CSV table of C-alpha atoms in Angstrom, one decimal:
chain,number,residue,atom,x,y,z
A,1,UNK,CA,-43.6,27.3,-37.2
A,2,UNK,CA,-42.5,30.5,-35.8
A,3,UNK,CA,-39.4,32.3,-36.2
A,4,UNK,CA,-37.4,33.8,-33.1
A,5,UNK,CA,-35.9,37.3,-33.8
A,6,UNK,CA,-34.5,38.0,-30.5
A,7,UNK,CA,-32.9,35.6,-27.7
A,8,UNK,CA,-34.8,34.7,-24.7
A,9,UNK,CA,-34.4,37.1,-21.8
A,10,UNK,CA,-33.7,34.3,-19.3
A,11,UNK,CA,-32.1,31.8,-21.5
A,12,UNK,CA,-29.6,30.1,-20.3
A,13,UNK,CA,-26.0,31.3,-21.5
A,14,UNK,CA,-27.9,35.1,-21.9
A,15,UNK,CA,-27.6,37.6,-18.8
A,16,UNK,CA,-30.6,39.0,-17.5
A,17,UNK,CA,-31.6,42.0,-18.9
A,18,UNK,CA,-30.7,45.5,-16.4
A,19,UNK,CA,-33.7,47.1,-15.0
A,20,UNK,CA,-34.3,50.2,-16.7
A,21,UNK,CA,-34.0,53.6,-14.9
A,22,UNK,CA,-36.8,55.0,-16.8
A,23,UNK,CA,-39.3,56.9,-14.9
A,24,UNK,CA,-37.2,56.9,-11.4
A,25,UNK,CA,-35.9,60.0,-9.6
A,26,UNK,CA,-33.9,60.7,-6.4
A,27,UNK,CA,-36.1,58.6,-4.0
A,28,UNK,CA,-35.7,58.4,-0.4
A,29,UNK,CA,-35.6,55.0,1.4
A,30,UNK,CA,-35.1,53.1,4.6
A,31,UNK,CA,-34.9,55.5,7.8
A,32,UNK,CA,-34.4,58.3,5.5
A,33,UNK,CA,-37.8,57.9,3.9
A,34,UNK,CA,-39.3,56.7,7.3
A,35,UNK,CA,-38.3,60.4,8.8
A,36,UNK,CA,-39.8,62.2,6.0
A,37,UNK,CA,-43.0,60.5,5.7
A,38,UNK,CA,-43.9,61.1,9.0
A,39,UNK,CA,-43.1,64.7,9.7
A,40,UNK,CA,-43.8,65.5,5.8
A,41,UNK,CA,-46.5,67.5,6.8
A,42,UNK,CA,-44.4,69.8,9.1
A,43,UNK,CA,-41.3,70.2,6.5
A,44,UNK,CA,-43.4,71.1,3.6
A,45,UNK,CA,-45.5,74.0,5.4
A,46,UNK,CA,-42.0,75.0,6.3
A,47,UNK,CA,-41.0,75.2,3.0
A,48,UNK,CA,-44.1,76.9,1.9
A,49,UNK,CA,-44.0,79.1,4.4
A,50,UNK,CA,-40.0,80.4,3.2
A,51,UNK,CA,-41.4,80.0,-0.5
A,52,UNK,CA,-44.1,82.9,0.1
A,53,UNK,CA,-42.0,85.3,2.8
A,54,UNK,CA,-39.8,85.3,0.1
A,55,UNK,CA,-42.0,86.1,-2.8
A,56,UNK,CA,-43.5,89.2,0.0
A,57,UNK,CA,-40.0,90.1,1.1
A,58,UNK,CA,-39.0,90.5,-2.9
A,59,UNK,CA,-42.4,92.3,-3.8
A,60,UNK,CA,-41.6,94.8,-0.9
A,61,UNK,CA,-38.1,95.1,-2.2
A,62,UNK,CA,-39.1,96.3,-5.2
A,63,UNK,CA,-41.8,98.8,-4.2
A,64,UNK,CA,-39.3,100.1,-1.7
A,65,UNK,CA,-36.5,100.5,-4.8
A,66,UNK,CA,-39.3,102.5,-7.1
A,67,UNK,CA,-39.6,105.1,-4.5
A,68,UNK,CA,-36.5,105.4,-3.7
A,69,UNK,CA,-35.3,105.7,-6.9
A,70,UNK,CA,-37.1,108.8,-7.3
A,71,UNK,CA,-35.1,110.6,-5.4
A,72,UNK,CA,-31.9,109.3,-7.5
A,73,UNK,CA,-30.8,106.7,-4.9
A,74,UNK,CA,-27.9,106.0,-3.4
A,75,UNK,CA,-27.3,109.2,-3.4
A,76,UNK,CA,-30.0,111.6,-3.0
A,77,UNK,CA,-29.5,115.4,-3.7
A,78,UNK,CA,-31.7,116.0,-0.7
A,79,UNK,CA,-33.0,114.1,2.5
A,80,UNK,CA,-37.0,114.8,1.6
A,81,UNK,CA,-37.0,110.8,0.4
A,82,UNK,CA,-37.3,110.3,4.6
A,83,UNK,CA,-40.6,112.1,4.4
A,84,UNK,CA,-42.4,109.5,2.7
A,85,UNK,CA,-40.4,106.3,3.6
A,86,UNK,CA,-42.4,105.4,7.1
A,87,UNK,CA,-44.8,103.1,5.0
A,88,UNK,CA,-41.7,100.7,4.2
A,89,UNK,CA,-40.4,100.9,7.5
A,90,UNK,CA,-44.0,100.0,8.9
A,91,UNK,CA,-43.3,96.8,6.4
A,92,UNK,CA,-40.0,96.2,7.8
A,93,UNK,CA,-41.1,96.2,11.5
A,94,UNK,CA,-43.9,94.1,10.7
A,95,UNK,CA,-42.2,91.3,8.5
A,96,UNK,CA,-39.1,91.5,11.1
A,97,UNK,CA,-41.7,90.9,13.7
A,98,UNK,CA,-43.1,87.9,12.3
A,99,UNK,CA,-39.7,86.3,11.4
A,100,UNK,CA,-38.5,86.8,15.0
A,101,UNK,CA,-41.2,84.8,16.0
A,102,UNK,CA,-40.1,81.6,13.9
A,103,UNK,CA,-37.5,80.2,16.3
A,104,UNK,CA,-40.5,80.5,18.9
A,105,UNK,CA,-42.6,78.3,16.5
A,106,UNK,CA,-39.9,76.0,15.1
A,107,UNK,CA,-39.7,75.1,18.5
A,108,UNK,CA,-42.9,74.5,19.9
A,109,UNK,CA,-45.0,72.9,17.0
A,110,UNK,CA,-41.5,71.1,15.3
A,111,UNK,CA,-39.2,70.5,18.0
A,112,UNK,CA,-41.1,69.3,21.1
A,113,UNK,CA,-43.6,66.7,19.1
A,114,UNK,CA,-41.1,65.4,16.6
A,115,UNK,CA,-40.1,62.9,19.9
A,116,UNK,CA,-42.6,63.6,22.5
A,117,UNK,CA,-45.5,62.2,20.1
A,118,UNK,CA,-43.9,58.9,19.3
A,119,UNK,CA,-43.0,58.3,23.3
A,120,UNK,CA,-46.3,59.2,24.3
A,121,UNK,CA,-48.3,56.6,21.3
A,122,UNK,CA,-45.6,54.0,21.3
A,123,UNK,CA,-44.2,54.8,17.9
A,124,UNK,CA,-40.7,54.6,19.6
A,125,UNK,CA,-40.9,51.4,21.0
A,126,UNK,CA,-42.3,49.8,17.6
A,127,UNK,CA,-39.2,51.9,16.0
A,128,UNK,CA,-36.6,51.0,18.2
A,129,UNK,CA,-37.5,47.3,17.8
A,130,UNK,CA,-36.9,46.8,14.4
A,131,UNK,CA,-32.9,46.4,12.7
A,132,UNK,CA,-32.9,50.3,13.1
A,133,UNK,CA,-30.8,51.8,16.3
A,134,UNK,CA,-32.1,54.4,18.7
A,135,UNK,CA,-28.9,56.4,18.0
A,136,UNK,CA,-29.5,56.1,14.2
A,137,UNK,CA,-32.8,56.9,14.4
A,138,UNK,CA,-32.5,59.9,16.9
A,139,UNK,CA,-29.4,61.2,14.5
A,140,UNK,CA,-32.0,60.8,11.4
A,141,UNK,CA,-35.1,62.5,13.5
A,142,UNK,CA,-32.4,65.6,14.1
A,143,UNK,CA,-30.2,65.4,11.0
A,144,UNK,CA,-33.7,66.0,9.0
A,145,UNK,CA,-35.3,68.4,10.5
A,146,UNK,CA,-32.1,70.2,11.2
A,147,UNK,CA,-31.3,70.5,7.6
A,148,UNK,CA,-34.8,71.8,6.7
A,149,UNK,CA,-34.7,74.4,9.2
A,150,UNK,CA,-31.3,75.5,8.1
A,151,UNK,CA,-32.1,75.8,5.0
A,152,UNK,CA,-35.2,77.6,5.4
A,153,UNK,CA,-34.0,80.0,7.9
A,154,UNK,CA,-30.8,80.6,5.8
A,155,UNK,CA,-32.8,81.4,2.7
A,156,UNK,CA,-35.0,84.2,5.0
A,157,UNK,CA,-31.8,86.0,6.4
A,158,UNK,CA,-30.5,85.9,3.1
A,159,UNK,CA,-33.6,87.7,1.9
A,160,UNK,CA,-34.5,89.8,4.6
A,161,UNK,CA,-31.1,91.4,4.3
A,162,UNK,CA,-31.0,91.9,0.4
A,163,UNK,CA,-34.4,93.6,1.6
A,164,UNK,CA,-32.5,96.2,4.0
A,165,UNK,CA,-29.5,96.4,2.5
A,166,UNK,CA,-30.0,99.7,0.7
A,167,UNK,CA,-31.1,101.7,3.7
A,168,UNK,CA,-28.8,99.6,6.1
A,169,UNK,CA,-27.5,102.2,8.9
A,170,UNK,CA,-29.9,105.2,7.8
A,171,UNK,CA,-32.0,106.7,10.1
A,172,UNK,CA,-35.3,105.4,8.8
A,173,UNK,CA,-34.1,102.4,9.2
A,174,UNK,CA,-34.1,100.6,12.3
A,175,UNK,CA,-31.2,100.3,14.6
A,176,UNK,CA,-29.0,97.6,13.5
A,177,UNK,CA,-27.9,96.5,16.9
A,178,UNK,CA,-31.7,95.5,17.8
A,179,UNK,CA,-33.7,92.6,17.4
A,180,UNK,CA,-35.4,93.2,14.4
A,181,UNK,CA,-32.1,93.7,12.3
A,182,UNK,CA,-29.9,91.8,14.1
A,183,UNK,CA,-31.7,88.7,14.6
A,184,UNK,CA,-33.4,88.8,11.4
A,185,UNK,CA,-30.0,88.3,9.5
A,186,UNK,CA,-26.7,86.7,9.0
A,187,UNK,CA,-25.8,83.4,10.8
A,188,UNK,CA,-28.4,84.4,13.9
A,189,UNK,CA,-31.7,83.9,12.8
A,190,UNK,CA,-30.0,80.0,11.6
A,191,UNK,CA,-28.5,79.7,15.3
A,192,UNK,CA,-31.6,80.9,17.6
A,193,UNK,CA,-33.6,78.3,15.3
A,194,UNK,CA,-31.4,75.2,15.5
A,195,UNK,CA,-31.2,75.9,19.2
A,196,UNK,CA,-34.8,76.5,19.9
A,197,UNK,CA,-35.6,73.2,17.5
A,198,UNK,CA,-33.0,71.3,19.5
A,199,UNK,CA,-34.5,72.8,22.9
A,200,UNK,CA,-38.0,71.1,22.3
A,201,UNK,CA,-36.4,68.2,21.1
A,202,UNK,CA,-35.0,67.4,24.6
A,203,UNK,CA,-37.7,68.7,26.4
A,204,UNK,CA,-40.3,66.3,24.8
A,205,UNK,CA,-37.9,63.5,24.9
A,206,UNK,CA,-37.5,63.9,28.9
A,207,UNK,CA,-41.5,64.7,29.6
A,208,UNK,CA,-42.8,61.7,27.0
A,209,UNK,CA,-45.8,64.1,26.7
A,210,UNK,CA,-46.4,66.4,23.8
A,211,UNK,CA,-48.9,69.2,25.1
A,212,UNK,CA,-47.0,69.6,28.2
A,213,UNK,CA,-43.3,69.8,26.1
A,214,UNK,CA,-45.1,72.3,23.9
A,215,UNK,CA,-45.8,74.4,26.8
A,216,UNK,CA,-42.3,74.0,28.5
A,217,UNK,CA,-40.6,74.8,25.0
A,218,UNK,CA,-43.0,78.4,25.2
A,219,UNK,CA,-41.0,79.2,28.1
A,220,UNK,CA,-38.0,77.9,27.5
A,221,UNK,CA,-37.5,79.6,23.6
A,222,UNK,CA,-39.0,83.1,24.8
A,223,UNK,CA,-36.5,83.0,27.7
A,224,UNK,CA,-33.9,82.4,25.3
A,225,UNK,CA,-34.9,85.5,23.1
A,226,UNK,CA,-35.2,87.5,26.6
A,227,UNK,CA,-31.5,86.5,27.3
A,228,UNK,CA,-30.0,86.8,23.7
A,229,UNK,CA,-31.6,90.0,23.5
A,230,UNK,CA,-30.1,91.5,26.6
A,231,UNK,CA,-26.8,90.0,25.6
A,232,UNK,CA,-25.7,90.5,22.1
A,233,UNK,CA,-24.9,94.2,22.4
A,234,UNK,CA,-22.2,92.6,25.0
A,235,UNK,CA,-20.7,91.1,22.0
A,236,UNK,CA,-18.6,94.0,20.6
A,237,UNK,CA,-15.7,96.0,21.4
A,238,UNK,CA,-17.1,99.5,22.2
A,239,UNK,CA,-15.2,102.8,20.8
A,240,UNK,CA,-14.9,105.9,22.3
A,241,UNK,CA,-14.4,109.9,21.0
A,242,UNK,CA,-13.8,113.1,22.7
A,243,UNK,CA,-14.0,116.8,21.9
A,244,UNK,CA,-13.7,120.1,23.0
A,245,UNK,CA,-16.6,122.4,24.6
A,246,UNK,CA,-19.5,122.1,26.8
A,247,UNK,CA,-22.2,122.8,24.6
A,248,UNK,CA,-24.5,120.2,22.9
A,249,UNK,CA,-23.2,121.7,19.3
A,250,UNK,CA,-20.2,120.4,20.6
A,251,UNK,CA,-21.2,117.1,20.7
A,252,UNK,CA,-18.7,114.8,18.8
A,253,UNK,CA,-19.9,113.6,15.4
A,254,UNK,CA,-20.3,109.8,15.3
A,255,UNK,CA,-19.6,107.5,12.1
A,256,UNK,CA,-22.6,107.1,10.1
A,257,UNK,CA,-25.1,104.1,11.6
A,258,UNK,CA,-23.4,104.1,15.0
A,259,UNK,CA,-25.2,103.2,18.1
A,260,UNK,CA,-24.4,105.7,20.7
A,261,UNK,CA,-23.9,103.2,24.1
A,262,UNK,CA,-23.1,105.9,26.3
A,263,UNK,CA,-22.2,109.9,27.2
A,264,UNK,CA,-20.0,111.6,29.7
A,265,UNK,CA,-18.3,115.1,30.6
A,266,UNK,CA,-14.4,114.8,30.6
A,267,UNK,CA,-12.4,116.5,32.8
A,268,UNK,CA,-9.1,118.2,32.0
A,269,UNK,CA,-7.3,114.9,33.4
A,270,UNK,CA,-9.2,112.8,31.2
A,271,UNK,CA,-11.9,111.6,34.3
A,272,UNK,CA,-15.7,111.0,32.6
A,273,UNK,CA,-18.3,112.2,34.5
A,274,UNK,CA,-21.9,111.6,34.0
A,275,UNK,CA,-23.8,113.7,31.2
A,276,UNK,CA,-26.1,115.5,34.7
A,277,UNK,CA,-23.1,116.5,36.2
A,278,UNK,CA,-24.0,120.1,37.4
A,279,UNK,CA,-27.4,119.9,35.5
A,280,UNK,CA,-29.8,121.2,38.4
A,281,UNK,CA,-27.9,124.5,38.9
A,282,UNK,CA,-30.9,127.3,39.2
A,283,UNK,CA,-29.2,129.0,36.4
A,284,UNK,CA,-26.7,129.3,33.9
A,285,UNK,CA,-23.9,131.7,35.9
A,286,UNK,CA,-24.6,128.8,38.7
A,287,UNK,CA,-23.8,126.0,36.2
A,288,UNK,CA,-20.7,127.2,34.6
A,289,UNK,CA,-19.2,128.0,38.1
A,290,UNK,CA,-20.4,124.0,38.5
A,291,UNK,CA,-18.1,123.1,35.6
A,292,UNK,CA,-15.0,124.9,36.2
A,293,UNK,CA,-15.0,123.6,39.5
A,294,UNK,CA,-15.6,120.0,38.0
A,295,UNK,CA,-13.3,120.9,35.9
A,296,UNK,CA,-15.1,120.1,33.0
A,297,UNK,CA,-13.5,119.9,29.7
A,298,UNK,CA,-15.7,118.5,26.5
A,299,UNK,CA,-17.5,115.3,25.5
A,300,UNK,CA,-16.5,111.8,25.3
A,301,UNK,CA,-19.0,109.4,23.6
A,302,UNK,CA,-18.9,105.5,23.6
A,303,UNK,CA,-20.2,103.7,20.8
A,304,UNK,CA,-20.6,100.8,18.8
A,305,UNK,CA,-19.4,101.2,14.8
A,306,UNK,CA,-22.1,99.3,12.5
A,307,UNK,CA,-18.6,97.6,11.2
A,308,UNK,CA,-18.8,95.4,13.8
A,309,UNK,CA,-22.3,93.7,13.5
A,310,UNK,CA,-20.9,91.0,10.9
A,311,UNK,CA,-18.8,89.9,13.6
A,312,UNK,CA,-20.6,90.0,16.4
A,313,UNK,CA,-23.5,88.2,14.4
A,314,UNK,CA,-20.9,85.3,14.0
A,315,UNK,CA,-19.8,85.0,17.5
A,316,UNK,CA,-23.0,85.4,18.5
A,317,UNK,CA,-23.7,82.2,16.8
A,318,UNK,CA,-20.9,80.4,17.4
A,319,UNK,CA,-22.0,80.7,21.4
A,320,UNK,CA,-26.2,79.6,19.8
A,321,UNK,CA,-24.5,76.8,17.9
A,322,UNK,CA,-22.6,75.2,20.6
A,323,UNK,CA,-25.6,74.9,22.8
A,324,UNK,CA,-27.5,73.6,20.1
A,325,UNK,CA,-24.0,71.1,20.0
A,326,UNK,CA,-24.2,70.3,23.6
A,327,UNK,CA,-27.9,69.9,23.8
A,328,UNK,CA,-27.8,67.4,20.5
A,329,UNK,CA,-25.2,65.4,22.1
A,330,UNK,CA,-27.6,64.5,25.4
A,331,UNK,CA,-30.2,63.7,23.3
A,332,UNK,CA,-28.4,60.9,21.8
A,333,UNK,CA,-26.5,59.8,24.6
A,334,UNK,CA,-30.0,60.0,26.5
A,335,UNK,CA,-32.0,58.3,23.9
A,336,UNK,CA,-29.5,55.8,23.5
A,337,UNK,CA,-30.3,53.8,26.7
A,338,UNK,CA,-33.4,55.5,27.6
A,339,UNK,CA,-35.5,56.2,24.8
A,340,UNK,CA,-38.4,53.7,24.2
């Protein structure tokens, strides 16, 4: 005879018992799951890859601070700290370097395969058959990969620019206004990759063939970095300022970190004339005849403040993001007929 000490799990009159939580984390499932499993590979070198430019761009950071703080930084009693700084800005040119090429790669070895290779091997058609949409499953495929690559490229602006913020606008730095700086931070860096991932995307979804979209996305995200890079300085509201006197010590000053667009003569009713007027006189009695005839009164000097590169990053990216906008919304109303 035995002696029962608990009731029956499934006896009747007794609910079944809840199924314990124990052991379980956030776990992906369905579509979700689907997405991740197959381009796992690609997301975690991704991640990787942000974990360890991170870790350099922070070791850097800290060997640049020891030197600097030699010379009791931010405000050195002298400028001899310039003398020694060109190693760190050989390390800024190089790691800026190699983070302006990641749009480039984001969207030759991400975007163009992530549909080209399933259209090419049938993985679409098998897809698209089950209880799963092509719109669902094109909005997961880009919602995914979207979200790693913004976090990733967010987390290396973010870092790059705690990197340069303590020598932001000094002379051993470089320019702000170029490539390196500007594309390297802020909301660009975020913008140029979305739209170079979002580029291949559609370019492997219309050629169904992955080594040929890879090629095609070569061209078509170096063009965009030709035409960004020829355009952003477009994107701000140019100052000018005058003075008095011909001679270059008479040059007006220029806020600190400015980038000097342009210079001109200005006559005595305010015309600008270029900076060779009267230049190729044979001498100097010849030249200052040129300029009273000219009429020739000082300098004027057009220029771009480094105040304004915050907001020209962000309209910059507005433009970036609403391509990458448009170029989404094809792909799904493309895929959503066309796809498989």
């Amino acid at each position: 005879m035995t002696t029962l000490t608990g009731s029956p799990a499934n006896a009747p009159g007794h609910a079944p018992a809840a199924p314990t939580a124990r052991g379980r984390g956030l776990r992906l499932s369905g579509a979700t799951w689907l997405v991740w499993r197959q381009h796992r590979a690609a997301y975690c070198t991704l991640i990787a890859f942000t974990l360890l430019t991170i870790a350099l761009i922070a070791y850097q950071r800290m060997g640049m601070l020891e030197y600097l703080d030699r010379y009791d930084w931010p405000h050195p009693k002298s400028e001899e700290w310039q003398l020694g700084f060109q190693p760190y800005t050989s390390e800024f040119n190089r790691t800026g370097l190699a983070l302006a090429a990641v749009p480039v790669l984001l969207g030759v070895f991400v975007g163009a395969p992530l549909l080209a290779a399933d259209l090419e091997n049938g993985t679409a058609k098998l897809v698209t058959s089950q209880a799963i949409t092509r719109v669902r499953w094109l909005a997961m495929k880009l919602g995914i990969t979207a979200l790693v690559v913004t976090v990733g490229t967010t987390a290396l602006s973010l870092a790059f620019n705690w990197w340069w913020a303590p020598i932001k606008g000094k002379e051993t730095s470089f320019p702000w206004h170029e490539a390196l700086a500007f594309n390297n931070t802020g909301p660009v860096p975020v913008a140029l990759s979305l739209l170079s991932l979002v580029g291949g995307v559609a370019i492997g979804m219309l050629l169904r063939r992955t080594l040929m979209a890879m090629v095609v996305t070569l061209g078509f995200t170096v063009t965009v970095q030709f035409v960004w890079a020829s355009f952003l300085i477009d994107l701000g509201n140019s100052a000018r300022v005058a003075s008095e006197g011909l001679a270059w010590e008479s040059l007006p000053a220029l806020p600190p970190g400015a980038y000097e667009m342009d210079r001109s003569y200005v006559t005595g009713s305010g015309e600008l004339l270029g900076w060779s007027t009267c230049a190729r006189e044979p001498s100097d009695a010849a030249m200052a005849a040129c300029q009273q005839k000219a009429d020739l009164f000082g300098w004027s000097t057009e220029y771009l403040p480094i105040s304004q590169m915050t907001g020209m990053q962000w309209s910059g990216a507005a433009i970036l993001l609403g391509m990458t906008a448009a170029i989404a919304a094809f792909i799904l109303l493309w895929g959503r007929k066309r796809l498989a």
